[in-house]
mmCIF file of C-alpha atoms in Angstrom:
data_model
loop_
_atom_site.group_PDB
_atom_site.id
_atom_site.type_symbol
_atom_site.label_atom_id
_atom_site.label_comp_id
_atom_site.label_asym_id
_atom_site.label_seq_id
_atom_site.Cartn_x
_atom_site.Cartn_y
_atom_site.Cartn_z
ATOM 1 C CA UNK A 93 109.739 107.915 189.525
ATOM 2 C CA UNK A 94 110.327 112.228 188.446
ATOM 3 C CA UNK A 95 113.706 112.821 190.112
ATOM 4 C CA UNK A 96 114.189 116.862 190.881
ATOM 5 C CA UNK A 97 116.813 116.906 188.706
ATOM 6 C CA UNK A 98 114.348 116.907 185.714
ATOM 7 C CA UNK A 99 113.061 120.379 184.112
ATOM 8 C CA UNK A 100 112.008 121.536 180.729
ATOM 9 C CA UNK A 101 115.903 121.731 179.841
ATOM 10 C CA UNK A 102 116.821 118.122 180.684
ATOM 11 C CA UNK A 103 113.426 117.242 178.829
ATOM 12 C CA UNK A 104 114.437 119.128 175.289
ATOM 13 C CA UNK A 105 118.372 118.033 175.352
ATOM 14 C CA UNK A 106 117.240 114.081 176.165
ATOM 15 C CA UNK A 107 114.480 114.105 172.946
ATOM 16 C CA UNK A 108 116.819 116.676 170.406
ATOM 17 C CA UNK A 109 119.678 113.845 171.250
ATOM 18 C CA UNK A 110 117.029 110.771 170.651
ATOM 19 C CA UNK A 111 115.637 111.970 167.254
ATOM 20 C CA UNK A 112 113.025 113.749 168.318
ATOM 21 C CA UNK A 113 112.203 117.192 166.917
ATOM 22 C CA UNK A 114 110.432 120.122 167.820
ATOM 23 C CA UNK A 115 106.902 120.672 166.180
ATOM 24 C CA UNK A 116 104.992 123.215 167.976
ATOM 25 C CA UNK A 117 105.766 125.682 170.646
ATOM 26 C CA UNK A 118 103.313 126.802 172.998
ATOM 27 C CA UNK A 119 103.433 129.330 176.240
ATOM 28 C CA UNK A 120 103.393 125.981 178.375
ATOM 29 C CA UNK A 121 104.224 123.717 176.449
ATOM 30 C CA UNK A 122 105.495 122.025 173.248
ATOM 31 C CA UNK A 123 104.654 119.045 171.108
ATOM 32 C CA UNK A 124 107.553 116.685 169.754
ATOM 33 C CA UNK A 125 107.302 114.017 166.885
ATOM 34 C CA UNK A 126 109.397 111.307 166.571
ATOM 35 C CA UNK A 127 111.363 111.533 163.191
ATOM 36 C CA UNK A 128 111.211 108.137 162.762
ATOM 37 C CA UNK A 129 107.566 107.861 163.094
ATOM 38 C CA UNK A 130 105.603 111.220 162.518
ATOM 39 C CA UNK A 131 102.880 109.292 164.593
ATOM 40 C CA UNK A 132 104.385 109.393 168.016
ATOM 41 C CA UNK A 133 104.348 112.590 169.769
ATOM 42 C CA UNK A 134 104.691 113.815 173.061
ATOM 43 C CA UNK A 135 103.673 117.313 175.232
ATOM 44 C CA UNK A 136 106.899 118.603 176.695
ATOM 45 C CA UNK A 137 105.748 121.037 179.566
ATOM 46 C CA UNK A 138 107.829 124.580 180.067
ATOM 47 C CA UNK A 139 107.184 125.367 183.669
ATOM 48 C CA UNK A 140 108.403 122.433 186.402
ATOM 49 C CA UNK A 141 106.435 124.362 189.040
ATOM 50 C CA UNK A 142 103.248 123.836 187.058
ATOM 51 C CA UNK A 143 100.646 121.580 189.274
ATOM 52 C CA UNK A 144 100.480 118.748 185.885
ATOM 53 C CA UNK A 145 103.912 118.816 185.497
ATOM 54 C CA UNK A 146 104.673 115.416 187.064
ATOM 55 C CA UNK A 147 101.790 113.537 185.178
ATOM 56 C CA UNK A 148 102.641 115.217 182.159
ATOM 57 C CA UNK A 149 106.352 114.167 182.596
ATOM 58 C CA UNK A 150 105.490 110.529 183.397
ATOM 59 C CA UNK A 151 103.533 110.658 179.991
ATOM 60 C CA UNK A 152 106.262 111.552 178.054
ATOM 61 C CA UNK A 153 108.690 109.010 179.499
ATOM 62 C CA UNK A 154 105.932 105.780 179.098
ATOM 63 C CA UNK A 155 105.849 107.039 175.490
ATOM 64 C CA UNK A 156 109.516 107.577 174.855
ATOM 65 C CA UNK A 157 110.297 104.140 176.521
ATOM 66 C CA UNK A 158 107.892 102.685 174.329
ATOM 67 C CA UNK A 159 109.354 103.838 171.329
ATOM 68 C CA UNK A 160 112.938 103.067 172.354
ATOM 69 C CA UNK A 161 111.902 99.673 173.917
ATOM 70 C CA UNK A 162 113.386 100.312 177.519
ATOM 71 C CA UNK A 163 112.064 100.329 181.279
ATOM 72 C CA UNK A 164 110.524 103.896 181.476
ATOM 73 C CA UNK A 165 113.318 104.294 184.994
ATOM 74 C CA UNK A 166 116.158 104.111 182.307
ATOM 75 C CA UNK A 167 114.448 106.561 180.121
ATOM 76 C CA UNK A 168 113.602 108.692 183.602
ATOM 77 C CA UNK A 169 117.166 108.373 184.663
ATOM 78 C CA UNK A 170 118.802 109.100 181.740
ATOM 79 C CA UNK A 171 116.815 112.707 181.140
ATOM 80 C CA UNK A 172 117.588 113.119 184.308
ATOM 81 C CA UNK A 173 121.428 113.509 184.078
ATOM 82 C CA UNK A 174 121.490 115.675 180.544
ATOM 83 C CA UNK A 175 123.823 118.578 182.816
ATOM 84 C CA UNK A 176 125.235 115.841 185.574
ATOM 85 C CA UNK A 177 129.210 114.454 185.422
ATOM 86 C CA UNK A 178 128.538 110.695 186.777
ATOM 87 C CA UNK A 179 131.897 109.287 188.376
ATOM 88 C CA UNK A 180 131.784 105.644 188.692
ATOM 89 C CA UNK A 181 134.314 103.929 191.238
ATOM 90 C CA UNK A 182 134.328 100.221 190.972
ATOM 91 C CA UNK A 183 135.412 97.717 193.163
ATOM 92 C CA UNK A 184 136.062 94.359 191.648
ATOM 93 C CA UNK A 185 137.178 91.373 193.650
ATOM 94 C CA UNK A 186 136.265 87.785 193.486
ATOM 95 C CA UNK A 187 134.261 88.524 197.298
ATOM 96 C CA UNK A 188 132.325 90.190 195.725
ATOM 97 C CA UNK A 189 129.338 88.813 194.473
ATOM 98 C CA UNK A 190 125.336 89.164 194.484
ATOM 99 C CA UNK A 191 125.375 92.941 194.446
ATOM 100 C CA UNK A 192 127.366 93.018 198.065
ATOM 101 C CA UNK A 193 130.932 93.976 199.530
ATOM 102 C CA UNK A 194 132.850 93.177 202.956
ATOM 103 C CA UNK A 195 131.455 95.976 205.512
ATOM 104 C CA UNK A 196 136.193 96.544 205.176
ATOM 105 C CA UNK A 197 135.872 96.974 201.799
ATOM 106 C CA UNK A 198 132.680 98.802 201.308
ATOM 107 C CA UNK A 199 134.035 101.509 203.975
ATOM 108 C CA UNK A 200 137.074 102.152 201.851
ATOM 109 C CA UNK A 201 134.965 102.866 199.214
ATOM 110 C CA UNK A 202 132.732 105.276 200.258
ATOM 111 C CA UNK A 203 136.167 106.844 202.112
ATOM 112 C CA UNK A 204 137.505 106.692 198.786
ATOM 113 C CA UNK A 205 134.896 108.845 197.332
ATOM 114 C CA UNK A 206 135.298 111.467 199.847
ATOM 115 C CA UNK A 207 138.677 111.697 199.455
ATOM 116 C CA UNK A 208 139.319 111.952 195.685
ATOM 117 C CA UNK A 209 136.940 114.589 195.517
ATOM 118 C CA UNK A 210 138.509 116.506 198.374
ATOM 119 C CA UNK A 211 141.985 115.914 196.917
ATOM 120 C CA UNK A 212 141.270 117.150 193.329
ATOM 121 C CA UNK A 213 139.198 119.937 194.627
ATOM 122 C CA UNK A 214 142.332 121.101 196.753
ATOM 123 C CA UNK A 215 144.620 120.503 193.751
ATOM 124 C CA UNK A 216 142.075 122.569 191.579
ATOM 125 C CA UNK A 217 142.880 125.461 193.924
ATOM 126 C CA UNK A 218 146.569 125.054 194.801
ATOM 127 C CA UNK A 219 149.049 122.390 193.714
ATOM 128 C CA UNK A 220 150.744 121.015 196.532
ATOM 129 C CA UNK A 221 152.574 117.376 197.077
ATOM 130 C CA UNK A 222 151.152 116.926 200.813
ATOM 131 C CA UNK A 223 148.146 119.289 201.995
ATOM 132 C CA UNK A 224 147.563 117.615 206.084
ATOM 133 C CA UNK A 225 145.355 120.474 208.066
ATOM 134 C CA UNK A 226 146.116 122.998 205.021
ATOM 135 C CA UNK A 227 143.683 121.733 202.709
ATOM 136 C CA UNK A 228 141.510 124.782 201.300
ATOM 137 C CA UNK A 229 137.853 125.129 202.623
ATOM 138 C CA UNK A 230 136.511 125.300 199.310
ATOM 139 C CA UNK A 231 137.767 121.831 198.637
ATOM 140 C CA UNK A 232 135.224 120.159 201.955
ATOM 141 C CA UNK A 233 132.839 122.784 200.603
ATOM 142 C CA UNK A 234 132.767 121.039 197.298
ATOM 143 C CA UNK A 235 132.834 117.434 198.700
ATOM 144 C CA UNK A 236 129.722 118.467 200.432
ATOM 145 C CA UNK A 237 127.716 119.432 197.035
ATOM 146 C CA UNK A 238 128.465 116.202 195.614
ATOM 147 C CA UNK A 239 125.895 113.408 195.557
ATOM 148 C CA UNK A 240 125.877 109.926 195.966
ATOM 149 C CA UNK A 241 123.508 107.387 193.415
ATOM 150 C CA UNK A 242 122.288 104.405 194.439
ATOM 151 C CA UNK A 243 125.060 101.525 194.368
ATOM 152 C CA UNK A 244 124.587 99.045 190.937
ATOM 153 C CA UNK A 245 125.626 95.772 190.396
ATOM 154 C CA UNK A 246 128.396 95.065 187.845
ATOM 155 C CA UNK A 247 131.188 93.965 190.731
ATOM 156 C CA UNK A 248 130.092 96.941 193.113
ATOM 157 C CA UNK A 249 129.831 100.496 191.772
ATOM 158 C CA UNK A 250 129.167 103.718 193.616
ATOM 159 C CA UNK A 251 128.411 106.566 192.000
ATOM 160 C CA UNK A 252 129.378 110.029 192.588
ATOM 161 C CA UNK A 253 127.157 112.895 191.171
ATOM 162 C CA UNK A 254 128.221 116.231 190.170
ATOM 163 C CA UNK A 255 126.945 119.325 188.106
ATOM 164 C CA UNK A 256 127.603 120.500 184.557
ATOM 165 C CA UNK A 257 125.351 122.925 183.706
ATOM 166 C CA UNK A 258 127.291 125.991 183.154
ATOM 167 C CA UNK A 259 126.880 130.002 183.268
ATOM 168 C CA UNK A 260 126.609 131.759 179.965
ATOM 169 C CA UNK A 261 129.527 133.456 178.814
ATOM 170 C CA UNK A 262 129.469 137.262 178.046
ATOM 171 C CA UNK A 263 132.270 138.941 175.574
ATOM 172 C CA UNK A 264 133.709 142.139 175.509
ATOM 173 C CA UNK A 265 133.676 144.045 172.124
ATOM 174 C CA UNK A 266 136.402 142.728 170.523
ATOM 175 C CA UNK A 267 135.236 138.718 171.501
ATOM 176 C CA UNK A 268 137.404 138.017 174.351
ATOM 177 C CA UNK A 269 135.403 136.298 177.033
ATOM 178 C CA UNK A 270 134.384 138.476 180.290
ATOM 179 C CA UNK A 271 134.937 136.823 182.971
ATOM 180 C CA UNK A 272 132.310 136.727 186.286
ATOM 181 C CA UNK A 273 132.133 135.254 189.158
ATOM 182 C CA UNK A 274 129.210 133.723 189.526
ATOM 183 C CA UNK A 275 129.970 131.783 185.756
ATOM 184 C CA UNK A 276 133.116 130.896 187.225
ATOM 185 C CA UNK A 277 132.086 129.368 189.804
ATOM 186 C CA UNK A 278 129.896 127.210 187.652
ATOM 187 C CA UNK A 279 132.510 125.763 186.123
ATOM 188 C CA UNK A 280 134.778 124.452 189.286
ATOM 189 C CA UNK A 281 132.700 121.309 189.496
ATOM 190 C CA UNK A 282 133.602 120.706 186.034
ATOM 191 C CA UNK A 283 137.279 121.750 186.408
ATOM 192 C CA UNK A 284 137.741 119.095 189.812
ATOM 193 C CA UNK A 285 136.636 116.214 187.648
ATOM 194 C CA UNK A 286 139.109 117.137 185.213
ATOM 195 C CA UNK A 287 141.699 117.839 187.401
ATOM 196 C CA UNK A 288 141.093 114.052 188.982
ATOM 197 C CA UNK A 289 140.887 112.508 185.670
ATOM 198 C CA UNK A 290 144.677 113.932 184.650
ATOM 199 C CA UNK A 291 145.846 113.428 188.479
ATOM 200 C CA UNK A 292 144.739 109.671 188.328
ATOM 201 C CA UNK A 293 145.828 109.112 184.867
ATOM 202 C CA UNK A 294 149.452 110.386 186.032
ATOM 203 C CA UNK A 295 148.950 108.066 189.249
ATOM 204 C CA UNK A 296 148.497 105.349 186.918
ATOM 205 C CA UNK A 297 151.209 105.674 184.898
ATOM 206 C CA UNK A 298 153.897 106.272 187.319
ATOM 207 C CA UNK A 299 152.876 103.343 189.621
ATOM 208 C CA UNK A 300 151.167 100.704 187.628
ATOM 209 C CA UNK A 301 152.649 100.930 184.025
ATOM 210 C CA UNK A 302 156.377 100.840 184.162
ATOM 211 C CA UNK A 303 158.433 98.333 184.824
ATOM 212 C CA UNK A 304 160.548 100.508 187.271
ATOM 213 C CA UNK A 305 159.847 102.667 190.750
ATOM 214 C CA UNK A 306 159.281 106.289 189.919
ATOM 215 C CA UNK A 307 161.790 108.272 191.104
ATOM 216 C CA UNK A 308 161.672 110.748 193.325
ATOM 217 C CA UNK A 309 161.751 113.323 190.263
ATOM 218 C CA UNK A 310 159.134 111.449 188.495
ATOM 219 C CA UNK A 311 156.944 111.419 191.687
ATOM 220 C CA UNK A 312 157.664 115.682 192.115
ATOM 221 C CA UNK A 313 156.435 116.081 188.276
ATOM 222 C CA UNK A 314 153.610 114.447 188.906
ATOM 223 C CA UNK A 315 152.472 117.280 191.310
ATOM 224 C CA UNK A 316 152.002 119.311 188.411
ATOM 225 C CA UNK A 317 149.113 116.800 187.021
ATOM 226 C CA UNK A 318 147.253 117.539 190.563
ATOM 227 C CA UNK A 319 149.082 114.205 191.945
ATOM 228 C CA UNK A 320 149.338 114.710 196.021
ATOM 229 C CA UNK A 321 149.413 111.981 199.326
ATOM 230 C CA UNK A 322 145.983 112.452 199.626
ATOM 231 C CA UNK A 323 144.712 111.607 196.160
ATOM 232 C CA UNK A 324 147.168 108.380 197.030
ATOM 233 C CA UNK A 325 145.872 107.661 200.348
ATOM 234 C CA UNK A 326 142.418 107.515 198.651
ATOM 235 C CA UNK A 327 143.006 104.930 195.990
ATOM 236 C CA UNK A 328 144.729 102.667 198.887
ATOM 237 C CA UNK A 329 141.375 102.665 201.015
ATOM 238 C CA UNK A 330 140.456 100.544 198.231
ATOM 239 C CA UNK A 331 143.087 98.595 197.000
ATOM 240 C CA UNK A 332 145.440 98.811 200.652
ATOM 241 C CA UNK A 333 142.888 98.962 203.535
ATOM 242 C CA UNK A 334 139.997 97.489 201.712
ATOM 243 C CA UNK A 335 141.688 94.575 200.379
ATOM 244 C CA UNK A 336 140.118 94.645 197.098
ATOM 245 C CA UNK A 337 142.000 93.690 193.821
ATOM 246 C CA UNK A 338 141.118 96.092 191.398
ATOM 247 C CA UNK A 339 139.525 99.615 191.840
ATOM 248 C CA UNK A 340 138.600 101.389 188.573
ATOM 249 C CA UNK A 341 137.225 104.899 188.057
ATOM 250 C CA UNK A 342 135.084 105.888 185.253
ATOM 251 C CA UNK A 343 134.467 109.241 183.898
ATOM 252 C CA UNK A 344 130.742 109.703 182.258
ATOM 253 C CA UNK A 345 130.195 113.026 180.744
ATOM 254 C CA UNK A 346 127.146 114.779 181.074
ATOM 255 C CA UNK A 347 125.329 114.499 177.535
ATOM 256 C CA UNK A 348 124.643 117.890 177.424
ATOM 257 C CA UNK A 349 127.332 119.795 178.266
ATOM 258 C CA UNK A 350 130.267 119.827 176.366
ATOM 259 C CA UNK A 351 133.339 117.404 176.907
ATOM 260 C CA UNK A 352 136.145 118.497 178.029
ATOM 261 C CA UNK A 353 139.784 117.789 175.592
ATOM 262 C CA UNK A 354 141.954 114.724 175.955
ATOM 263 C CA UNK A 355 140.877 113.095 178.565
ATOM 264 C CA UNK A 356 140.980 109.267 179.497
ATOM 265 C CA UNK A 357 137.803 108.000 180.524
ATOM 266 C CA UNK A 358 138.664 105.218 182.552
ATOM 267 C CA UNK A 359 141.711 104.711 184.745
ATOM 268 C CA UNK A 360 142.500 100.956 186.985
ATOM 269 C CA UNK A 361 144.222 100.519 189.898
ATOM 270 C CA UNK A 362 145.479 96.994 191.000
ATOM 271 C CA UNK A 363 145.992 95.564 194.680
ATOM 272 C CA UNK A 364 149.861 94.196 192.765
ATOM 273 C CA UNK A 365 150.623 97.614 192.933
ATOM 274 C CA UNK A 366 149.746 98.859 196.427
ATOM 275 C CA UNK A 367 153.383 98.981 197.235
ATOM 276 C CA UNK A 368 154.871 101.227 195.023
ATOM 277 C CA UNK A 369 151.631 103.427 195.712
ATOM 278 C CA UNK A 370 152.390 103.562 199.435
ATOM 279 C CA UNK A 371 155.962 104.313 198.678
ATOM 280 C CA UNK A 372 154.683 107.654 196.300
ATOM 281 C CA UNK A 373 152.297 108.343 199.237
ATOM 282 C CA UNK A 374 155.023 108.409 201.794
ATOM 283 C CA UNK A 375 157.552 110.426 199.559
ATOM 284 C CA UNK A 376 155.109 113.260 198.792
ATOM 285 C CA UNK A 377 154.078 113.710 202.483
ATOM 286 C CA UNK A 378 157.672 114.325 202.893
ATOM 287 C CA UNK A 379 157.903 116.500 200.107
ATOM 288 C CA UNK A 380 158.397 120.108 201.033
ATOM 289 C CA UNK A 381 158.019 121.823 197.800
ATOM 290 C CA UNK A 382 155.815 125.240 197.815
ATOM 291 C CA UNK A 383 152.721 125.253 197.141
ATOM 292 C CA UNK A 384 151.487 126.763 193.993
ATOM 293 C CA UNK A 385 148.516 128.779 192.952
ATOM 294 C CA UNK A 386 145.768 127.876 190.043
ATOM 295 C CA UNK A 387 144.536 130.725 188.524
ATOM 296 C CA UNK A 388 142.193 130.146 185.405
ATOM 297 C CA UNK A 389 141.331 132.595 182.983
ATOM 298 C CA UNK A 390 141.657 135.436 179.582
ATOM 299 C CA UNK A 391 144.442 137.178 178.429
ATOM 300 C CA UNK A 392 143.343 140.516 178.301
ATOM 301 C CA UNK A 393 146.946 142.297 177.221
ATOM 302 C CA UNK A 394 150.091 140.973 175.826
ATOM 303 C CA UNK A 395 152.914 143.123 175.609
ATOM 304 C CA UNK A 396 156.601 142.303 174.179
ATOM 305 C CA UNK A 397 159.750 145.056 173.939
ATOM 306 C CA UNK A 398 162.201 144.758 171.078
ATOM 307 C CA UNK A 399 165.606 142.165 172.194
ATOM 308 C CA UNK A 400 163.772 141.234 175.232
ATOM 309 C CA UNK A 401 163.815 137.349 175.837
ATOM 310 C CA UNK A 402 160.235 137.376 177.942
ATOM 311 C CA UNK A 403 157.155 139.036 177.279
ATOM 312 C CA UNK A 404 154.261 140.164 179.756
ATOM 313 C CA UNK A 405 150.935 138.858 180.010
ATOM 314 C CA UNK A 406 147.996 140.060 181.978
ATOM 315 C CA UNK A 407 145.473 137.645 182.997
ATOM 316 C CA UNK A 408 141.817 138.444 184.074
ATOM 317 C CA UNK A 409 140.790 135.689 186.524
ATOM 318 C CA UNK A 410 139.244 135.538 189.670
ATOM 319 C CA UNK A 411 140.740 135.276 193.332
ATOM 320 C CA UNK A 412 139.053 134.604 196.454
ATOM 321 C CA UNK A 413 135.910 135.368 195.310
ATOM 322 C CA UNK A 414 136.217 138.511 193.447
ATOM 323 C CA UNK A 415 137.953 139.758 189.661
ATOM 324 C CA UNK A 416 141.467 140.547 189.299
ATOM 325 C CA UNK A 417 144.114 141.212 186.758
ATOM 326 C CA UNK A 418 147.412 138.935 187.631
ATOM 327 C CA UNK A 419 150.530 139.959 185.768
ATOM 328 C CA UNK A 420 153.263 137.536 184.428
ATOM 329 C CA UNK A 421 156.802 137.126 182.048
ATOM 330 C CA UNK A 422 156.472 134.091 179.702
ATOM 331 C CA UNK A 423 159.986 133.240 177.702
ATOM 332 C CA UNK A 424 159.363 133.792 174.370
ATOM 333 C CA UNK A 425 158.436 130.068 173.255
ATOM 334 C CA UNK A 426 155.214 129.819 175.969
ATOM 335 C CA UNK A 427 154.548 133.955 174.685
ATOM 336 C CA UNK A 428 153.901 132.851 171.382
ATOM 337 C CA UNK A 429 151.446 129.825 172.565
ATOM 338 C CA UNK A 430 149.911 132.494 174.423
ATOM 339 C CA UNK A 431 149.213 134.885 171.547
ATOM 340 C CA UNK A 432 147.695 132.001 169.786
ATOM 341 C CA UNK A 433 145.266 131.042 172.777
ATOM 342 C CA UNK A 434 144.595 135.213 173.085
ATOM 343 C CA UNK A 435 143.822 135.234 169.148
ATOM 344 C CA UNK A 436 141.523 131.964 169.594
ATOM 345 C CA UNK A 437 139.754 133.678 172.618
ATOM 346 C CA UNK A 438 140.772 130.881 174.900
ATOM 347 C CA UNK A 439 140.712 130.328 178.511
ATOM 348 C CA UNK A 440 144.190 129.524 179.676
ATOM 349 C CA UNK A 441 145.157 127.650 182.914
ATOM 350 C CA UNK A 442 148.498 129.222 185.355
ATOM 351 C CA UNK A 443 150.231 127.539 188.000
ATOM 352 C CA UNK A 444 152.754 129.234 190.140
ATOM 353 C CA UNK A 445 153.700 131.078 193.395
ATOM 354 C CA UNK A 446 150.694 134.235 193.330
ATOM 355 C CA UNK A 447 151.855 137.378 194.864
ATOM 356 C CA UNK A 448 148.098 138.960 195.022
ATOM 357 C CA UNK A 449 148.497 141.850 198.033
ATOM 358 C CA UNK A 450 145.227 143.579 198.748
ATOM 359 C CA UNK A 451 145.049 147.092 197.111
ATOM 360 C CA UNK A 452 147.676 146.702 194.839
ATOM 361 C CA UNK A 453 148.640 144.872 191.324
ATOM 362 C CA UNK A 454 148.730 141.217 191.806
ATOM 363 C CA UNK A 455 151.444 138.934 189.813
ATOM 364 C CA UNK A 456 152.721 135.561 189.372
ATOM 365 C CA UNK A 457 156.128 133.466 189.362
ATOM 366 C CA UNK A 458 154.961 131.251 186.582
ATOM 367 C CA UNK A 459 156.058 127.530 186.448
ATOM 368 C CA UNK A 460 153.410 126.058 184.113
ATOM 369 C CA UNK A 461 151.015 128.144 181.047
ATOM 370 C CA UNK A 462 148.769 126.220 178.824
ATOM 371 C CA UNK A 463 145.148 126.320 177.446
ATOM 372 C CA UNK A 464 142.698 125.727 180.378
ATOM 373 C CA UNK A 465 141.308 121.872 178.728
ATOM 374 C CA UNK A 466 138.660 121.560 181.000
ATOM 375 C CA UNK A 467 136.225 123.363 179.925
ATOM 376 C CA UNK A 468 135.311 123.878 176.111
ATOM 377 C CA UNK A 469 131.982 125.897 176.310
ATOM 378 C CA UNK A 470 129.270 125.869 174.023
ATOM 379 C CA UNK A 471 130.512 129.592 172.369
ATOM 380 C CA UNK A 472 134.393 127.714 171.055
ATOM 381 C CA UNK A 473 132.558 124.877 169.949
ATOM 382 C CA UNK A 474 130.024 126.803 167.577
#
């Protein structure tokens, strides 16, 4: 079966990744040989809306399954997510078996899914310990994008679909990225998935690899990782409300698109841990830190006055929507990470409380500065 997610793109980065190689370009179309046997070809068509396309496309995959010895629906379904993110949340239990779950279980899955998407979207936006009604729109908005896949055996897996294909990235004159919106906004899909990979990770650590209870210091630093009640309250629908044993979450990268720095690809959750998990659930709602603002973004100016102990930064980023300059004082340690990220042309990542008035210059009370890890485009890695 030709899912809608395949095009001409998903086509030429599935062959160029398989050892094929282009050997003729046409105006519709292109032939690829096989480098490891110049006798295999197929005709790779350039317009999805054209009437053959389908046919053409099933072609191709019979071929390249052929060659590669595999079901042509593997072959389909792996051109087919080239620019997706694939999130895979497992839940393993010995009640589980022939491919099905407990209707208790299998709810607090699919809950589950909702909910850590919703969570690291919010934390994406603002970082806050407990978000109840105040959870951003753009966070549901995001939830609602998201796909589900078909459930596979191997205990019982759902997975959750997202996109990476990317804007392209303009540059001023002197190299420093431009920033617009709509490439931004290509990008936030991306920059959730990170978010709930490090916020998971932190979950992890703090509740299921120590040999102590975090404390409540431990539990407020982990806010900064995108840790929150709700992102909590998701992993117990699994492991608390669903009863299951052991709930894992695994991170698959789309193929194309490039991957984004230091992050752990699979993080486990055990039901011998619920406890302390419900205790860090309970503490956060309670928590009544501020919230803090995630800006993302380019150092456009850097300026630093003789015996000063800070220096300024300006920030291009956007803000509800739209393009803005934020302002901000970095002690002189973070300044000179800074100047290293602005000489590397790097996006950098802010968190802090955002004074952004309408109609005049917007600033920041900065509490954490680094380079923005989520998304290495194709531009830093050439």
């Amino acid at each position: 079966m030709i899912t809608s997610d395949v095009g001409p793109e998903e086509l030429a980065s599935y062959l160029s990744r398989s050892g094929w190689v282009r050997a003729r370009s046409g105006a519709i179309a292109e032939l690829w040989q096989a480098r490891d046997d110049i006798g295999s070809s197929v005709l790779v068509p350039r317009f999805s809306q054209a009437e053959d396309f389908r046919k053409t496309v099933e072609i191709l995959t019979a071929e390249v399954a052929r060659l590669e010895r595999r079901a042509p629906e593997e072959v389909i379904r792996d051109i087919s997510r080239q620019f997706l993110d694939v999130t895979d949340l497992r839940a393993q239990d010995d009640d589980i078996n022939e491919g099905t779950i407990s209707l208790q279980a299998g709810l607090g899955l699919f809950n589950a899914a909702n909910h850590l998407m919703v969570s690291a979207a919010a934390a994406t936006i603002h970082r806050q310990g407990y978000y109840g009604t105040s959870i951003p729109k753009a966070a549901h908005a995001h939830a609602r994008r998201l796909r589900l896949g078909q459930t596979r055996p191997g205990s019982y897996v759902l997975p959750v679909i997202s996109s990476a294909r990317f804007g392209s990235t303009p540059r001023y004159e002197d190299g420093i990225p431009r920033l617009q919106v709509e490439s931004e906004d290509s990008y936030f899909d991306r920059r959730v998935l990170a978010t709930l990979s490090r916020s998971l990770e932190t979950l992890a650590e703090i509740t299921m690899r120590r040999d102590r209870t975090p404390t409540r210091s431990d539990i407020l630093d982990a806010v900064d990782e995108g840790v929150s009640s709700e992102l909590c309250a998701a992993v117990l629908d699994v492991i608390g409300k669903g009863k299951v044993d052991v709930f894992d979450i695994a991170f698959n990268w789309a193929p194309a698109s490039p991957v984004p720095e230091d992050l752990t690809r699979r993080i486990v959750f055990s039901s011998e841990n619920a406890e302390i998990l419900t205790g860090v659930r309970d503490e956060l709602k309670e928590s009544d830190e501020p919230s803090e603002s995630v800006l993302y973004g380019v150092i456009r100016r850097m300026s630093l006055k003789a015996n000063e102990e800070s220096g300024h930064v300006t920030l291009e980023t956007v803000i509800g929507g739209r393009k803005r300059s934020v302002g901000f004082d970095l002690d002189l340690l973070t300044y000179r990470r800074a100047a290293r990220y602005h000489g590397e042309r790097r996006r950098v990542v802010v968190t802090g409380i955002l004074d952004a008035p309408s109609g005049r210059p917007a600033k920041m009370q900065v509490s954490t500065f680094g380079p923005d890890r989520s998304i290495v485009t194709l531009d830093e890695l050439g």
